[in-house]
CSV table of C-alpha atoms in Angstrom, one decimal:
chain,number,residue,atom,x,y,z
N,1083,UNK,CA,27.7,0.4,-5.7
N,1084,UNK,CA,27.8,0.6,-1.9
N,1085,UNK,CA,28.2,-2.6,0.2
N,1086,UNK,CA,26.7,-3.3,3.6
N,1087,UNK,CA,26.2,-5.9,6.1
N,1088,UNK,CA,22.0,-5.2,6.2
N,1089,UNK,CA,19.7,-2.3,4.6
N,1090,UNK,CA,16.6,-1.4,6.2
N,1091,UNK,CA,13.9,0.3,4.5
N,1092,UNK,CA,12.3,2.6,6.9
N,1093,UNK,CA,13.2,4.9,9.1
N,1094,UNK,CA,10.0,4.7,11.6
N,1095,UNK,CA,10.0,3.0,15.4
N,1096,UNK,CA,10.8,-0.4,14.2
N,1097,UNK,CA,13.6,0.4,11.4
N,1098,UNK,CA,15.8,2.7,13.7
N,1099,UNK,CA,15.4,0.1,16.4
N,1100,UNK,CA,17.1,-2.5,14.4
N,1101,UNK,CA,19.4,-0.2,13.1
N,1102,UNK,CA,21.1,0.7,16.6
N,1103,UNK,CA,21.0,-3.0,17.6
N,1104,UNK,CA,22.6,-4.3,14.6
N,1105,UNK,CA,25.3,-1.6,14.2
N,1106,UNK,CA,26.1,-2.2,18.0
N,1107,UNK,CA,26.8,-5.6,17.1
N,1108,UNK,CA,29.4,-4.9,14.8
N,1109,UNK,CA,27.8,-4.8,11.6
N,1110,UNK,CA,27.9,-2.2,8.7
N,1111,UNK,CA,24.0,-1.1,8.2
N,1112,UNK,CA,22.3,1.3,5.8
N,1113,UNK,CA,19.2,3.1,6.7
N,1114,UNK,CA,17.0,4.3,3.6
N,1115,UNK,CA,14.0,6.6,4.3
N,1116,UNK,CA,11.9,7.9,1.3
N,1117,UNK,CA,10.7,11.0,4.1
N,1118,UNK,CA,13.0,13.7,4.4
N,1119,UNK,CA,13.3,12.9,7.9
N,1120,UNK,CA,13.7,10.0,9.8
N,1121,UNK,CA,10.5,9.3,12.7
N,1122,UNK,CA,7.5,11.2,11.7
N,1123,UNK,CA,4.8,9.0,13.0
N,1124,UNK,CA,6.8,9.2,16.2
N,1125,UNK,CA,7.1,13.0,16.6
N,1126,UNK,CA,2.9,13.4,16.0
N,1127,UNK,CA,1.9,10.3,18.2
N,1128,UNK,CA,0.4,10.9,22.0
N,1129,UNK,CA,0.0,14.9,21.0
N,1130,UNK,CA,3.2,15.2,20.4
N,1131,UNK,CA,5.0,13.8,23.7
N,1132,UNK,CA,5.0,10.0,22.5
N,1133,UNK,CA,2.7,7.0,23.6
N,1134,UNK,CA,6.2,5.1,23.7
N,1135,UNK,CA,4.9,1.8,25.7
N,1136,UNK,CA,2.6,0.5,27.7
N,1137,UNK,CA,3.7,-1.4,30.9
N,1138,UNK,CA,0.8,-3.9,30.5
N,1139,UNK,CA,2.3,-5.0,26.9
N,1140,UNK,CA,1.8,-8.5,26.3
N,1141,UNK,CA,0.5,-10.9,23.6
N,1142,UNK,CA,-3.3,-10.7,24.8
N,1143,UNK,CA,-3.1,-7.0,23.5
N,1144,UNK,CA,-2.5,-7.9,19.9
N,1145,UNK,CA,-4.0,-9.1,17.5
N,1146,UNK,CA,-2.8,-11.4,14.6
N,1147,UNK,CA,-4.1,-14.2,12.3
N,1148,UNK,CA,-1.7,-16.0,14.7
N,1149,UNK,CA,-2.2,-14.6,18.5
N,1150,UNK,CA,1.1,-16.7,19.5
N,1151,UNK,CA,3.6,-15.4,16.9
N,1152,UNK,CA,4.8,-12.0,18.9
N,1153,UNK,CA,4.8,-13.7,22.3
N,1154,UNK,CA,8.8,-14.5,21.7
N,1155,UNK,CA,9.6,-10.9,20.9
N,1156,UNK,CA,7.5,-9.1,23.4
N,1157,UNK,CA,8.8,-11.7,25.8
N,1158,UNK,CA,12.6,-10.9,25.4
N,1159,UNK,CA,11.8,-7.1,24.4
N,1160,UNK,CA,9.7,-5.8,27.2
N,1161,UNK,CA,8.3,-2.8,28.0
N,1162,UNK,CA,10.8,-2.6,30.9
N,1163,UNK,CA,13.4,-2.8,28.6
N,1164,UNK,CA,12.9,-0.1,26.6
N,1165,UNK,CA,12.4,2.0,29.6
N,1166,UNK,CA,15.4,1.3,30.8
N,1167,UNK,CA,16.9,2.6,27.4
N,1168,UNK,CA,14.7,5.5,28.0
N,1169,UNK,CA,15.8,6.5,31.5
N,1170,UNK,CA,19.5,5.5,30.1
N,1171,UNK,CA,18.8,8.7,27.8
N,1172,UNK,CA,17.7,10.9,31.0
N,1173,UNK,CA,14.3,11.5,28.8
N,1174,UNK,CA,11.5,12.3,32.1
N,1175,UNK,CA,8.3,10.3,31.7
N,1176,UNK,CA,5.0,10.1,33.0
N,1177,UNK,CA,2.2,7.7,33.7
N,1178,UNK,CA,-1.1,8.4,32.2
N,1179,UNK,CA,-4.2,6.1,32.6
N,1180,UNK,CA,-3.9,2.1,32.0
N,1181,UNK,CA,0.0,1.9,32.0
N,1182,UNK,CA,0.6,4.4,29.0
N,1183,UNK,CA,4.2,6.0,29.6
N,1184,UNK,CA,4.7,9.3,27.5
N,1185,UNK,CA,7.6,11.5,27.5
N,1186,UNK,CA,6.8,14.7,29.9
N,1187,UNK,CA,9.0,16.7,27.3
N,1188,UNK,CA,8.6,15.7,23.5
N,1189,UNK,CA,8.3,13.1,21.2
N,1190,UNK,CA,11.3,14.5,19.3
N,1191,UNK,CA,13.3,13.2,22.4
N,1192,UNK,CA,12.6,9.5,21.3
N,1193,UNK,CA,13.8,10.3,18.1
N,1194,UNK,CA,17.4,12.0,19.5
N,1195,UNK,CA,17.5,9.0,21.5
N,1196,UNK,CA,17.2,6.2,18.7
N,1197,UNK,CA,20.0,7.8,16.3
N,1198,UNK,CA,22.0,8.3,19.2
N,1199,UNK,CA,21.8,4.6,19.8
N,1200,UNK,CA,22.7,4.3,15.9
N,1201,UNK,CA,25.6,6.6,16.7
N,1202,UNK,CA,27.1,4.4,19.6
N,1203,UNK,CA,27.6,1.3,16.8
N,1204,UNK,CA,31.0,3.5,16.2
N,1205,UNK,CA,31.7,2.1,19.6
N,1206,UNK,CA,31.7,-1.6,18.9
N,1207,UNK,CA,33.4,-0.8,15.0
N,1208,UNK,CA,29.4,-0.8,13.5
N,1209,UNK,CA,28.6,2.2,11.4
N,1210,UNK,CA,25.1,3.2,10.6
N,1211,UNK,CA,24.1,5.5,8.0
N,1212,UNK,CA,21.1,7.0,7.6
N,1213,UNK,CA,20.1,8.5,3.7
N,1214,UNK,CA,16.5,10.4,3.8
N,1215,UNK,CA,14.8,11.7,0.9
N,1216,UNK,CA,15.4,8.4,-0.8
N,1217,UNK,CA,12.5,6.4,-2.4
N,1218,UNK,CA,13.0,3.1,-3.7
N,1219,UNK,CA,12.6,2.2,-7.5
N,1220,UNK,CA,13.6,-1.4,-7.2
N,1221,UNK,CA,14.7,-4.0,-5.2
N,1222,UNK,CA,16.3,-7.2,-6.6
N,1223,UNK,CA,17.6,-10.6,-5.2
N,1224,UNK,CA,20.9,-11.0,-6.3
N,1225,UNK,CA,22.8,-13.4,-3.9
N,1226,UNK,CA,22.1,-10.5,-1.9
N,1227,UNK,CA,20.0,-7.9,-2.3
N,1228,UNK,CA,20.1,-4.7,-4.6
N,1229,UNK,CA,18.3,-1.6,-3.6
N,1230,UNK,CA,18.2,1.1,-6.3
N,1231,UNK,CA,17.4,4.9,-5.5
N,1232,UNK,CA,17.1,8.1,-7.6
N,1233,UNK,CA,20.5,8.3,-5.6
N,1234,UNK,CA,22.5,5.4,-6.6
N,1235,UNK,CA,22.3,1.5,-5.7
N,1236,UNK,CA,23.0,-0.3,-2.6
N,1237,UNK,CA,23.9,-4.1,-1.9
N,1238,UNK,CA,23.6,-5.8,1.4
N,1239,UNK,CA,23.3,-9.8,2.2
N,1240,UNK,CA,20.6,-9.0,4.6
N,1241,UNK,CA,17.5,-6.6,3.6
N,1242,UNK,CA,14.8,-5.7,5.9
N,1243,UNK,CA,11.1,-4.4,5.6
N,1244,UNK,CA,10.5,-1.5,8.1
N,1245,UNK,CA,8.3,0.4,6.1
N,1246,UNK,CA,5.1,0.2,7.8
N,1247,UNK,CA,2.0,0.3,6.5
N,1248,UNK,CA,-0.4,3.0,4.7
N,1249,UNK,CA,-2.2,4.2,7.9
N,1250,UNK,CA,-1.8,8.3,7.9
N,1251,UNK,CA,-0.1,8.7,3.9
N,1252,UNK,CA,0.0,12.8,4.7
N,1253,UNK,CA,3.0,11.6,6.9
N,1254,UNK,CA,4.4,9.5,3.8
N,1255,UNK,CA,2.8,6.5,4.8
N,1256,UNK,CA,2.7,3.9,2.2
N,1257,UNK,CA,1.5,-0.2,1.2
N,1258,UNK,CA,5.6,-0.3,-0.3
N,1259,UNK,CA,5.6,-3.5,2.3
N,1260,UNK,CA,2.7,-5.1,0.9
N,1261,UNK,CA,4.7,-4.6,-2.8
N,1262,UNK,CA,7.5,-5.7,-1.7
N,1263,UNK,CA,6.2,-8.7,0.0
N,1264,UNK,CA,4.1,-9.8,-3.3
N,1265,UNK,CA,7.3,-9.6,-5.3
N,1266,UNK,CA,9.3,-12.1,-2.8
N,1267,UNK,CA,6.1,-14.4,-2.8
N,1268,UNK,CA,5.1,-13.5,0.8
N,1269,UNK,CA,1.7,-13.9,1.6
N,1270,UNK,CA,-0.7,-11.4,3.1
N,1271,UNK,CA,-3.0,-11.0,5.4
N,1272,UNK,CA,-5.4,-8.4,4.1
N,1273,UNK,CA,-4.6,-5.4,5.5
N,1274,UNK,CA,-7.5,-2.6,6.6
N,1275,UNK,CA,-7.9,0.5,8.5
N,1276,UNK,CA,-7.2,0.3,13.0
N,1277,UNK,CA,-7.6,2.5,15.7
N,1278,UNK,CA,-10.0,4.7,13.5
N,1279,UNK,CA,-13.0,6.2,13.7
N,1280,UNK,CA,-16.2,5.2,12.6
N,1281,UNK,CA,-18.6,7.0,10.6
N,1282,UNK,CA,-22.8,6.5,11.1
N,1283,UNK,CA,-25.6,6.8,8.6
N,1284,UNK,CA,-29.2,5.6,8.7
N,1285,UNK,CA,-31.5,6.3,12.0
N,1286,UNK,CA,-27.7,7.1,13.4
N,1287,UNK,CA,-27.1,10.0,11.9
N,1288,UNK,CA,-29.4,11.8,14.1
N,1289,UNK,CA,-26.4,11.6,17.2
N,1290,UNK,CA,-24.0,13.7,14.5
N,1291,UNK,CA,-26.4,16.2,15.8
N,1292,UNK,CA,-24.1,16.5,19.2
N,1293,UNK,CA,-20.6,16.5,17.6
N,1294,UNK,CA,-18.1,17.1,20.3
N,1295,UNK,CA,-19.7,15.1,23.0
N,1296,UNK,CA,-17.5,12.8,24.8
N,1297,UNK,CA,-18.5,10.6,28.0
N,1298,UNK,CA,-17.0,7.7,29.3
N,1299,UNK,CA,-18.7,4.3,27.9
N,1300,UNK,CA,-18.2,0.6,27.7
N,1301,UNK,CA,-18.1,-0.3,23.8
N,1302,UNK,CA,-18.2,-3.8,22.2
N,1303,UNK,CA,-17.3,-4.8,19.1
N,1304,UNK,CA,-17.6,-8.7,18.3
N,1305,UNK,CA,-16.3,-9.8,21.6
N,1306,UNK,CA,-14.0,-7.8,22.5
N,1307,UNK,CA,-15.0,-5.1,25.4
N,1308,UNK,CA,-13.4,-1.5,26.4
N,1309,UNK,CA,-13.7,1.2,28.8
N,1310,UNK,CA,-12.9,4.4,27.8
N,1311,UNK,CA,-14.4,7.6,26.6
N,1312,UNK,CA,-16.4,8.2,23.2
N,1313,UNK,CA,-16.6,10.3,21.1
N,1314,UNK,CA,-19.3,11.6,18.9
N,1315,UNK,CA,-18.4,13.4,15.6
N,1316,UNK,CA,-19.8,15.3,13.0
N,1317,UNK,CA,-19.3,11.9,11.0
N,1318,UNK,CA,-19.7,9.6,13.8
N,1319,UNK,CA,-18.1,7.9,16.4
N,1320,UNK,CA,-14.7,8.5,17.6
N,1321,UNK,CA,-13.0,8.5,21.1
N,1322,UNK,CA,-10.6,6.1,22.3
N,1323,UNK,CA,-13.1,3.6,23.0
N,1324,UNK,CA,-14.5,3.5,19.6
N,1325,UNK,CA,-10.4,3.8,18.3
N,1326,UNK,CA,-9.7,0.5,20.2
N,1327,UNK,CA,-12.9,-1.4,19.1
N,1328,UNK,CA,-12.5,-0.6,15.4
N,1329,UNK,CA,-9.8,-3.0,15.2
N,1330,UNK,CA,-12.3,-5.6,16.1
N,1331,UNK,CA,-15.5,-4.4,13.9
N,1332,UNK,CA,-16.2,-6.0,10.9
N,1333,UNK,CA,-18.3,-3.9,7.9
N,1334,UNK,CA,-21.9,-5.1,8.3
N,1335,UNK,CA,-21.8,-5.5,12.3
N,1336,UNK,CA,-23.1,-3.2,15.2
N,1337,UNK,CA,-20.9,-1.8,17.6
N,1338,UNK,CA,-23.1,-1.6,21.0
N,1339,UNK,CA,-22.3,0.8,24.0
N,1340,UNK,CA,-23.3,0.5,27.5
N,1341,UNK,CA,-23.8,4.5,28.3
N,1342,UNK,CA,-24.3,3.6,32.1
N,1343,UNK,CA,-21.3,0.8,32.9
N,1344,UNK,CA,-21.2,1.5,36.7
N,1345,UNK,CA,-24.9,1.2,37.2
N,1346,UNK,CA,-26.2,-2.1,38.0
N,1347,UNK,CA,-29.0,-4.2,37.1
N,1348,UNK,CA,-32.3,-2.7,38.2
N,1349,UNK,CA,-31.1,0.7,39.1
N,1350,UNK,CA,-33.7,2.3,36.9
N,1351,UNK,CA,-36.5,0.7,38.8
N,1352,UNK,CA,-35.1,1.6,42.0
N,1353,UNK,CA,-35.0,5.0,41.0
N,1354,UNK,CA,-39.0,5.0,40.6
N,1355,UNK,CA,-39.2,3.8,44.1
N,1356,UNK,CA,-37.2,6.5,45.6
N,1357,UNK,CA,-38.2,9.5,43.2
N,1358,UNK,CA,-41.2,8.5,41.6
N,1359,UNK,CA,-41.8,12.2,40.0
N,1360,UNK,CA,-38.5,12.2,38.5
N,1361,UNK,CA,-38.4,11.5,35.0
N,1362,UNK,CA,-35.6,9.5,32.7
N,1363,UNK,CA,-34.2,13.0,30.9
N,1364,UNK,CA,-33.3,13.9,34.1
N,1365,UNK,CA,-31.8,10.7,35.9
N,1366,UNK,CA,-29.5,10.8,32.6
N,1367,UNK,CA,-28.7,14.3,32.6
N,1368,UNK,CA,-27.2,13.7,36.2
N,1369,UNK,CA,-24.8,10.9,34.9
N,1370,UNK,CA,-24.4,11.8,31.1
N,1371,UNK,CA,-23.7,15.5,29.7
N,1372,UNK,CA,-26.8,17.0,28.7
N,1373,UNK,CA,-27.2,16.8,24.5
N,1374,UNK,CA,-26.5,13.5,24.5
N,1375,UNK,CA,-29.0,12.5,28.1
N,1376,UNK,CA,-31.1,14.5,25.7
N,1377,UNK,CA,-31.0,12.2,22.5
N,1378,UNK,CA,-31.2,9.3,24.7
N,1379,UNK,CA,-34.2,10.3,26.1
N,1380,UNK,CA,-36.0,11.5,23.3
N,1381,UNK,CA,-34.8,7.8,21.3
N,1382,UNK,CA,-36.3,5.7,24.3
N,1383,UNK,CA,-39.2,7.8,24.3
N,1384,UNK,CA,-40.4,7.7,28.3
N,1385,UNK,CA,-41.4,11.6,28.5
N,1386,UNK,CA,-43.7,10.6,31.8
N,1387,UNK,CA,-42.7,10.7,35.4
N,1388,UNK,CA,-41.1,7.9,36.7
N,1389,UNK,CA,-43.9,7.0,38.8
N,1390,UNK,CA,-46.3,6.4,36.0
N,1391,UNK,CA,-44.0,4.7,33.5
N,1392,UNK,CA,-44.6,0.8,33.4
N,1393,UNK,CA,-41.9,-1.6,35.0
N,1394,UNK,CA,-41.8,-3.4,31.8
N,1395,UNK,CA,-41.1,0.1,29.6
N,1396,UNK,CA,-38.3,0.9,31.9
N,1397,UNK,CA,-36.5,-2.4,32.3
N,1398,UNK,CA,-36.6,-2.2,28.5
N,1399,UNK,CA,-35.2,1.3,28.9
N,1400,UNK,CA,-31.9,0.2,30.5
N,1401,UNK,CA,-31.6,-2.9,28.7
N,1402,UNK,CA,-31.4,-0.3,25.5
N,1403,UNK,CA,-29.1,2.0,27.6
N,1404,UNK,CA,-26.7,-0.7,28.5
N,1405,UNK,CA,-26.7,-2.5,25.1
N,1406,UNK,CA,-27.2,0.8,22.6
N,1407,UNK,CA,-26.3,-0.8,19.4
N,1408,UNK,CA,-25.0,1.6,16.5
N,1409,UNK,CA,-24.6,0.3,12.9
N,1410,UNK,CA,-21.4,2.2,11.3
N,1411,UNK,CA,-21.5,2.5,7.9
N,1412,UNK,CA,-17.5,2.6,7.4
N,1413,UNK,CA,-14.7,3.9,8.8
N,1414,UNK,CA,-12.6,7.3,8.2
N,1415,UNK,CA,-10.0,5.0,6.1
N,1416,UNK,CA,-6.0,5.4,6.3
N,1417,UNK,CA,-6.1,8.8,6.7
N,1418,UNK,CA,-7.7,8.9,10.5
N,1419,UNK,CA,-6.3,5.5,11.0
N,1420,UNK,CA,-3.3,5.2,13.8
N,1421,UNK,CA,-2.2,2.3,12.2
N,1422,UNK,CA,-2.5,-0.7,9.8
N,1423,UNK,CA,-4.3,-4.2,10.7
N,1424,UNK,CA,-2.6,-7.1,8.6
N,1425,UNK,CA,-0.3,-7.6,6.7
N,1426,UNK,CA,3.0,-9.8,6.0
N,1427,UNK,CA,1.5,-13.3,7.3
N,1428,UNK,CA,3.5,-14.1,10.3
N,1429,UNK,CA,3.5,-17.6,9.1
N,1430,UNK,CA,6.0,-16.6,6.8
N,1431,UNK,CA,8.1,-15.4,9.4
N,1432,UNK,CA,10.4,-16.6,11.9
N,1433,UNK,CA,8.9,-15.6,15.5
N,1434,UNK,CA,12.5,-15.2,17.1
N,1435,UNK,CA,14.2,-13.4,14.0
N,1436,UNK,CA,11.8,-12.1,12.3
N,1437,UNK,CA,13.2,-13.6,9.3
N,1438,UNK,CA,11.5,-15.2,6.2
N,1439,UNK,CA,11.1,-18.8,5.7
N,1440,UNK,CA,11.7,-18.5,1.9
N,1441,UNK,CA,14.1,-15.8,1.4
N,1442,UNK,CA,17.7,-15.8,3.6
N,1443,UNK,CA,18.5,-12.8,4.4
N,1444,UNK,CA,14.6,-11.2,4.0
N,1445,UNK,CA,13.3,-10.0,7.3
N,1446,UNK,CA,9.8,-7.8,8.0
N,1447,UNK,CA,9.0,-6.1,11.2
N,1448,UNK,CA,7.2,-3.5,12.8
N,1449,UNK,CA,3.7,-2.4,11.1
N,1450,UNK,CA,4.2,-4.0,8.0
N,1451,UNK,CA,3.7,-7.4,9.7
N,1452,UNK,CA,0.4,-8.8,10.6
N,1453,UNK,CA,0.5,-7.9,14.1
N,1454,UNK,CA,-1.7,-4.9,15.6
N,1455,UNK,CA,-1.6,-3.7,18.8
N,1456,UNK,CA,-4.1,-1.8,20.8
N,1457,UNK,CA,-4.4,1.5,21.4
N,1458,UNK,CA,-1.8,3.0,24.0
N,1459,UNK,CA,1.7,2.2,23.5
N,1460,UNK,CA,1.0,-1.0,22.4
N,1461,UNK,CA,2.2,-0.6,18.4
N,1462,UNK,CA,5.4,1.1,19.3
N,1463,UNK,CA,6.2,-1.9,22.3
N,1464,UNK,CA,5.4,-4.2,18.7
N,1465,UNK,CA,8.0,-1.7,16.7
N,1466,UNK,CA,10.6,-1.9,19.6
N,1467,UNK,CA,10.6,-5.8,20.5
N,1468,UNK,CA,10.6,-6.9,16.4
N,1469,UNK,CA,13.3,-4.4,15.7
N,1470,UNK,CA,15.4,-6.0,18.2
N,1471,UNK,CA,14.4,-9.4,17.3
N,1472,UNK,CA,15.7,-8.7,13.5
N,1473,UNK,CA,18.7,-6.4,14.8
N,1474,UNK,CA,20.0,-9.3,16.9
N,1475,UNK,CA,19.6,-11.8,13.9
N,1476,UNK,CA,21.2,-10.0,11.0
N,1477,UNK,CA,24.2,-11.6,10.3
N,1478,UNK,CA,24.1,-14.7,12.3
């Protein structure tokens, strides 16, 4: 049996984060990754060039059973931070829309990065080794903790949960966490599908008809708003507007969508005034593409000119447009789904160490913890801020 200082179990965002800030700190850490590689959600995320942060990270875009737990990480973590380590790497990045940063090369340069930061531990006497290929048969509390592989068994004081959650298994993806946490008495928050798309039936299904249509829409789930484009899929609804307001629909509600958000309140009347002999097909066909103008059109049912159509029928007409409520029958599941909502309950945690409250030496962090972030950079700014957090801890 090997001894170490900590073993983490994961390789993702959060588990090579901790890794490199541990080892840097002196201490002897063991990496185990049931993949045969270490970072795979990170080499497919953003297309391949990596969603790595978001400069507007803060606690507001999270969610969490508790909405105050990550404040203390993403406080002394911050995105600014973790560009810094970026730039430190020379890795070029770019700005895209609503302060997403993404590597201009490849994701695969975030992954160099973070085992070169495991690498530099040799330069405060830390070592870090990483073992891929191994899955985990058992895990035991032993005035330490024991892991056992197909491999051979490991012993560390300190053991941390980095394994994520089951969001996209045909990248290895797994609920290991949610075992593990059961075993160790560590309650859950019951985790679900997030930033996935959402699938229609009923009087819906007729806007499957115009899969591939994407325009720019407001979409509300509960009470949470965004602004971003939709999709429309042969099963539904997709886009990253309907991606970020998943995390907020509940099975049995609607999710409304405002097709026209820039237009204001009576615009549809005022467009009788100055073209009365226009009709509403066309007036949506100048702001929308054509199939779906189309099926809006045809759903409201106003085939007249302008002109003739009552004021009543067409301030009904863009109440519908602005509030179009869909009723989604479910969601595409884990295997569309970016990530996991729920989770280990953060009230078993420590919100500066990331540690358990029952277990010395237990920590959790990243995506296996109840705490979600939004769409755009926002999960990894979670799996960089927690790993630090727990690497900074370990051993103290």
């Amino acid at each position: 049996m090997t001894d170490y200082d900590a073993i983490i179990l994961g390789a993702g965002a959060a588990g090579l984060m901790c890794a490199a800030r541990a080892g840097q700190r002196g201490l002897k850490v063991l990496v185990l990754e049931r993949a045969e590689t270490p970072g795979k959600k990170i080499l497919i995320s953003g297309g391949g060039r990596c969603n790595f942060t978001n400069l507007g990270a803060g606690p507001a875009n999270y969610i969490s059973a508790n909405p105050h737990f990550a404040k203390s990480a993403l406080a002394r973590y911050t995105a600014r931070d973790f560009l810094d380590l970026v730039e430190s790497h020379d890795i070029a990045w770019h700005e895209k829309t609503l302060g997403q940063l993404f590597c201009d090369g490849s994701a695969k340069q975030i992954v160099a990065m973070l085992l070169a930061e495991c690498e530099r531990a040799r330069e405060s006497g830390g070592e870090v080794t990483l073992r891929c290929g191994e899955e985990v048969a058992e895990v035991a509390a032993d005035g330490g903790y024991t892991v056992r592989t197909q491999a051979g068994s490991y012993h560390a004081a300190n053991l941390v949960i980095a394994t994520g959650g089951p969001s996209i298994p045909k990248m290895g993806a797994t609920g290991f966490a949610y075992e593990l946490a059961r075993q160790f008495g560590l309650k859950l928050v019951e985790p679900r599908p997030a930033l996935v798309p959402l699938t229609l039936g009923g009087d819906d299904v007729l806007f499957r008809e115009i899969s591939g249509v994407a325009a720019p829409v407001t979409a509300t789930a509960g009470k949470q708003a965004f602004h971003e484009a939709a999709l429309f899929t042969h099963r539904g609804l997709s886009g990253p507007v309907i991606l970020q307001v998943s995390s907020y629909w509940k099975p049995g509600d609607p999710v409304t969508v405002d097709f026209l958000p820039d237009r204001s309140e009576g615009w549809l009347l005022a467009a009788k005034r100055a073209t009365p002999r226009g009709t509403l097909r066309g007036l949506l066909r100048e702001a929308l593409p054509h199939r779906l103008a189309d099926i809006l059109a045809e759903r409201i049912g106003i085939a007249s000119e302008l002109g003739n159509a009552p004021d009543k029928a067409l301030r009904e007409a863009e109440a519908r447009l602005a509030r179009w409520s869909f009723n989604p029958n479910g969601s595409e599941g884990y295997a569309k789904a970016e990530v996991t909502s729920g989770g280990i309950a953060t009230g078993e945690l420590s919100s500066q160490t990331m540690a358990t409250k029952k277990h010395p030496g237990l920590y959790a962090i990243g995506e296996a913890v109840d705490v979600t972030g939004w769409l755009g950079g926002y999960n990894f700014q979670w799996a960089w801020a927690s790993g630090v957090a727990a690497g900074d801890a370990l051993g103290e």
